[in-house]
C-alpha cells in the first residue's frame, strides 16, 4: 500500500522546489503538460508550458494556490511521486508517495530536510489550501492516532 508523506515549509521559493526534486526524485516527469492560472480555470489569466515558469510565478504570487505533481521515471526509485502544494497563505506543502513500509522514514527525512515542525503520513487526501488548515489537519490526525 502506498502512503503520502507531507511536510509544511514556510519558504516558498522556486529554487527550493527544484532542489527538493533533484534530491528526492531526480528521474521524473511532470504530470501536466500545461499549467493554467488559476488552476482548473476555464478562462485562465496565464498558461505556462514550462513548470519552472509556473514555480517562479507562484514564488512571487504568495496567495495563489496550486498543486504540482511529478512521477518517477525509473523503477528503482522508492518515491513514486513528488508533489508541491502552494497555499493561499504563502506556505508550501511538500509531499512524496512511498510504500507504507518507508513512510515513517520519509516523514522524518522530509521534516529534517525542510526544517519543518509539521508533517503527516496520510493516504489519498490532498492537503488543505492554507498552512494554518494543514497544521490543524495534522493535529487532528495525530490526536485520532494517539487517542
PDB file of C-alpha atoms in Angstrom:
ATOM      1  CA  UNK A   1       0.000   0.000   0.000  1.00  0.00           C
ATOM      2  CA  UNK A   2       1.217   3.496  -0.841  1.00  0.00           C
ATOM      3  CA  UNK A   3       1.268   6.355   1.649  1.00  0.00           C
ATOM      4  CA  UNK A   4       1.541  10.081   1.126  1.00  0.00           C
ATOM      5  CA  UNK A   5       4.045  11.914   3.294  1.00  0.00           C
ATOM      6  CA  UNK A   6       3.638  15.679   3.680  1.00  0.00           C
ATOM      7  CA  UNK A   7       5.630  18.415   5.411  1.00  0.00           C
ATOM      8  CA  UNK A   8       4.967  22.142   5.693  1.00  0.00           C
ATOM      9  CA  UNK A   9       7.592  24.693   4.689  1.00  0.00           C
ATOM     10  CA  UNK A  10       7.489  28.389   5.477  1.00  0.00           C
ATOM     11  CA  UNK A  11       9.745  29.028   2.453  1.00  0.00           C
ATOM     12  CA  UNK A  12       8.001  29.359  -0.892  1.00  0.00           C
ATOM     13  CA  UNK A  13      10.849  29.533  -3.406  1.00  0.00           C
ATOM     14  CA  UNK A  14      11.152  28.017  -6.879  1.00  0.00           C
ATOM     15  CA  UNK A  15      14.799  27.127  -6.267  1.00  0.00           C
ATOM     16  CA  UNK A  16      13.818  25.150  -3.150  1.00  0.00           C
ATOM     17  CA  UNK A  17      11.277  23.124  -5.125  1.00  0.00           C
ATOM     18  CA  UNK A  18      13.915  22.365  -7.796  1.00  0.00           C
ATOM     19  CA  UNK A  19      16.407  21.282  -5.125  1.00  0.00           C
ATOM     20  CA  UNK A  20      13.774  19.110  -3.426  1.00  0.00           C
ATOM     21  CA  UNK A  21      13.011  17.413  -6.741  1.00  0.00           C
ATOM     22  CA  UNK A  22      16.682  16.926  -7.606  1.00  0.00           C
ATOM     23  CA  UNK A  23      17.387  15.461  -4.159  1.00  0.00           C
ATOM     24  CA  UNK A  24      14.293  13.270  -3.775  1.00  0.00           C
ATOM     25  CA  UNK A  25      13.166  12.418  -7.307  1.00  0.00           C
ATOM     26  CA  UNK A  26      15.978  13.109  -9.797  1.00  0.00           C
ATOM     27  CA  UNK A  27      14.459  10.896 -12.516  1.00  0.00           C
ATOM     28  CA  UNK A  28      10.999  12.345 -13.007  1.00  0.00           C
ATOM     29  CA  UNK A  29       8.414  13.725 -15.382  1.00  0.00           C
ATOM     30  CA  UNK A  30       5.735  16.291 -14.850  1.00  0.00           C
ATOM     31  CA  UNK A  31       2.175  15.004 -14.728  1.00  0.00           C
ATOM     32  CA  UNK A  32       0.785  18.016 -16.571  1.00  0.00           C
ATOM     33  CA  UNK A  33       1.589  19.479 -19.953  1.00  0.00           C
ATOM     34  CA  UNK A  34       0.214  22.934 -19.264  1.00  0.00           C
ATOM     35  CA  UNK A  35      -0.307  24.965 -16.120  1.00  0.00           C
ATOM     36  CA  UNK A  36      -3.275  27.353 -16.213  1.00  0.00           C
ATOM     37  CA  UNK A  37      -3.502  30.038 -13.543  1.00  0.00           C
ATOM     38  CA  UNK A  38      -5.800  29.953 -11.681  1.00  0.00           C
ATOM     39  CA  UNK A  39      -5.548  26.179 -11.633  1.00  0.00           C
ATOM     40  CA  UNK A  40      -8.529  24.400 -13.237  1.00  0.00           C
ATOM     41  CA  UNK A  41      -9.846  27.689 -14.638  1.00  0.00           C
ATOM     42  CA  UNK A  42     -11.779  27.604 -17.899  1.00  0.00           C
ATOM     43  CA  UNK A  43     -10.552  31.141 -18.586  1.00  0.00           C
ATOM     44  CA  UNK A  44      -7.059  31.331 -17.076  1.00  0.00           C
ATOM     45  CA  UNK A  45      -5.141  34.576 -16.715  1.00  0.00           C
ATOM     46  CA  UNK A  46      -1.918  32.759 -17.630  1.00  0.00           C
ATOM     47  CA  UNK A  47      -0.952  29.406 -19.118  1.00  0.00           C
ATOM     48  CA  UNK A  48       2.572  28.135 -18.516  1.00  0.00           C
ATOM     49  CA  UNK A  49       4.011  25.321 -20.607  1.00  0.00           C
ATOM     50  CA  UNK A  50       7.186  25.023 -18.510  1.00  0.00           C
ATOM     51  CA  UNK A  51       6.848  24.130 -14.831  1.00  0.00           C
ATOM     52  CA  UNK A  52       9.858  26.292 -13.926  1.00  0.00           C
ATOM     53  CA  UNK A  53       7.979  29.369 -15.112  1.00  0.00           C
ATOM     54  CA  UNK A  54       4.975  28.330 -13.008  1.00  0.00           C
ATOM     55  CA  UNK A  55       7.176  27.861  -9.921  1.00  0.00           C
ATOM     56  CA  UNK A  56       8.711  31.323 -10.387  1.00  0.00           C
ATOM     57  CA  UNK A  57       5.236  32.818 -10.791  1.00  0.00           C
ATOM     58  CA  UNK A  58       3.991  31.120  -7.620  1.00  0.00           C
ATOM     59  CA  UNK A  59       7.031  32.310  -5.675  1.00  0.00           C
ATOM     60  CA  UNK A  60       6.163  35.905  -6.497  1.00  0.00           C
ATOM     61  CA  UNK A  61       2.391  35.435  -6.047  1.00  0.00           C
ATOM     62  CA  UNK A  62       2.232  34.286  -2.434  1.00  0.00           C
ATOM     63  CA  UNK A  63      -1.562  33.972  -2.251  1.00  0.00           C
ATOM     64  CA  UNK A  64      -2.061  31.857  -5.372  1.00  0.00           C
ATOM     65  CA  UNK A  65      -2.896  28.225  -4.672  1.00  0.00           C
ATOM     66  CA  UNK A  66      -1.574  25.447  -6.911  1.00  0.00           C
ATOM     67  CA  UNK A  67      -0.873  21.702  -6.832  1.00  0.00           C
ATOM     68  CA  UNK A  68       2.010  20.338  -8.911  1.00  0.00           C
ATOM     69  CA  UNK A  69       2.807  16.648  -9.368  1.00  0.00           C
ATOM     70  CA  UNK A  70       5.765  14.685 -10.736  1.00  0.00           C
ATOM     71  CA  UNK A  71       6.193  10.922 -11.101  1.00  0.00           C
ATOM     72  CA  UNK A  72       9.266   8.708 -11.084  1.00  0.00           C
ATOM     73  CA  UNK A  73      10.581   7.616 -14.479  1.00  0.00           C
ATOM     74  CA  UNK A  74      12.714   4.770 -13.166  1.00  0.00           C
ATOM     75  CA  UNK A  75      11.629   1.559 -11.499  1.00  0.00           C
ATOM     76  CA  UNK A  76      14.220   1.713  -8.706  1.00  0.00           C
ATOM     77  CA  UNK A  77      13.119   4.945  -7.033  1.00  0.00           C
ATOM     78  CA  UNK A  78      11.499   4.385  -3.632  1.00  0.00           C
ATOM     79  CA  UNK A  79       9.454   7.529  -4.347  1.00  0.00           C
ATOM     80  CA  UNK A  80       6.583   7.038  -6.782  1.00  0.00           C
ATOM     81  CA  UNK A  81       5.507  10.687  -6.893  1.00  0.00           C
ATOM     82  CA  UNK A  82       6.638  14.059  -5.603  1.00  0.00           C
ATOM     83  CA  UNK A  83       4.228  16.925  -5.010  1.00  0.00           C
ATOM     84  CA  UNK A  84       4.265  20.624  -4.203  1.00  0.00           C
ATOM     85  CA  UNK A  85       1.163  22.362  -2.870  1.00  0.00           C
ATOM     86  CA  UNK A  86       1.298  26.152  -2.846  1.00  0.00           C
ATOM     87  CA  UNK A  87      -1.114  27.515  -0.252  1.00  0.00           C
ATOM     88  CA  UNK A  88      -3.174  30.696  -0.266  1.00  0.00           C
ATOM     89  CA  UNK A  89      -1.311  31.984   2.811  1.00  0.00           C
ATOM     90  CA  UNK A  90       2.230  31.789   1.417  1.00  0.00           C
ATOM     91  CA  UNK A  91       3.260  28.342   2.620  1.00  0.00           C
ATOM     92  CA  UNK A  92       4.402  25.353   0.609  1.00  0.00           C
ATOM     93  CA  UNK A  93       3.473  21.776   1.449  1.00  0.00           C
ATOM     94  CA  UNK A  94       5.860  19.195   0.031  1.00  0.00           C
ATOM     95  CA  UNK A  95       4.815  15.611  -0.475  1.00  0.00           C
ATOM     96  CA  UNK A  96       6.087  12.231  -1.608  1.00  0.00           C
ATOM     97  CA  UNK A  97       4.307   8.966  -2.292  1.00  0.00           C
ATOM     98  CA  UNK A  98       6.153   5.919  -0.963  1.00  0.00           C
ATOM     99  CA  UNK A  99       5.477   2.361   0.127  1.00  0.00           C
ATOM    100  CA  UNK A 100       3.847   2.135   3.551  1.00  0.00           C
ATOM    101  CA  UNK A 101       6.969   0.433   4.959  1.00  0.00           C
ATOM    102  CA  UNK A 102       9.047   3.539   4.121  1.00  0.00           C
ATOM    103  CA  UNK A 103       6.536   6.201   5.178  1.00  0.00           C
ATOM    104  CA  UNK A 104       7.842   6.827   8.723  1.00  0.00           C
ATOM    105  CA  UNK A 105      11.433   7.083   7.477  1.00  0.00           C
ATOM    106  CA  UNK A 106      10.469   9.546   4.740  1.00  0.00           C
ATOM    107  CA  UNK A 107       8.349  11.559   7.152  1.00  0.00           C
ATOM    108  CA  UNK A 108      11.373  12.084   9.414  1.00  0.00           C
ATOM    109  CA  UNK A 109      13.691  12.710   6.453  1.00  0.00           C
ATOM    110  CA  UNK A 110      11.386  15.230   4.790  1.00  0.00           C
ATOM    111  CA  UNK A 111      10.815  17.186   8.002  1.00  0.00           C
ATOM    112  CA  UNK A 112      14.550  17.372   8.714  1.00  0.00           C
ATOM    113  CA  UNK A 113      15.327  18.275   5.091  1.00  0.00           C
ATOM    114  CA  UNK A 114      12.811  21.139   5.126  1.00  0.00           C
ATOM    115  CA  UNK A 115      13.383  22.202   8.721  1.00  0.00           C
ATOM    116  CA  UNK A 116       9.668  21.578   9.143  1.00  0.00           C
ATOM    117  CA  UNK A 117       7.968  21.155  12.504  1.00  0.00           C
ATOM    118  CA  UNK A 118       4.735  19.904  10.963  1.00  0.00           C
ATOM    119  CA  UNK A 119       4.279  16.826   8.817  1.00  0.00           C
ATOM    120  CA  UNK A 120       1.965  13.878   8.416  1.00  0.00           C
ATOM    121  CA  UNK A 121       1.623  10.457   6.845  1.00  0.00           C
ATOM    122  CA  UNK A 122      -1.683  10.176   5.028  1.00  0.00           C
ATOM    123  CA  UNK A 123      -3.351   8.424   2.142  1.00  0.00           C
ATOM    124  CA  UNK A 124      -5.282   9.829  -0.791  1.00  0.00           C
ATOM    125  CA  UNK A 125      -6.013  13.259   0.703  1.00  0.00           C
ATOM    126  CA  UNK A 126      -4.994  16.488  -0.955  1.00  0.00           C
ATOM    127  CA  UNK A 127      -3.650  18.836   1.720  1.00  0.00           C
ATOM    128  CA  UNK A 128      -5.749  21.865   2.737  1.00  0.00           C
ATOM    129  CA  UNK A 129      -5.378  25.217   0.928  1.00  0.00           C
ATOM    130  CA  UNK A 130      -3.663  27.032   3.797  1.00  0.00           C
ATOM    131  CA  UNK A 131      -0.735  26.349   6.085  1.00  0.00           C
ATOM    132  CA  UNK A 132      -2.937  27.055   9.107  1.00  0.00           C
ATOM    133  CA  UNK A 133      -5.519  24.468   7.988  1.00  0.00           C
ATOM    134  CA  UNK A 134      -2.721  21.972   7.322  1.00  0.00           C
ATOM    135  CA  UNK A 135      -1.424  22.417  10.877  1.00  0.00           C
ATOM    136  CA  UNK A 136      -4.947  21.847  12.249  1.00  0.00           C
ATOM    137  CA  UNK A 137      -5.372  18.804   9.984  1.00  0.00           C
ATOM    138  CA  UNK A 138      -2.102  17.290  11.235  1.00  0.00           C
ATOM    139  CA  UNK A 139      -3.095  17.931  14.861  1.00  0.00           C
ATOM    140  CA  UNK A 140      -6.448  16.224  14.263  1.00  0.00           C
ATOM    141  CA  UNK A 141      -4.843  13.162  12.669  1.00  0.00           C
ATOM    142  CA  UNK A 142      -2.256  12.912  15.447  1.00  0.00           C
ATOM    143  CA  UNK A 143      -4.921  13.152  18.159  1.00  0.00           C
ATOM    144  CA  UNK A 144      -7.015  10.468  16.419  1.00  0.00           C
ATOM    145  CA  UNK A 145      -3.994   8.154  16.180  1.00  0.00           C
ATOM    146  CA  UNK A 146      -2.971   8.665  19.785  1.00  0.00           C
ATOM    147  CA  UNK A 147      -6.399   8.599  21.315  1.00  0.00           C
TER     148      UNK A 147
END
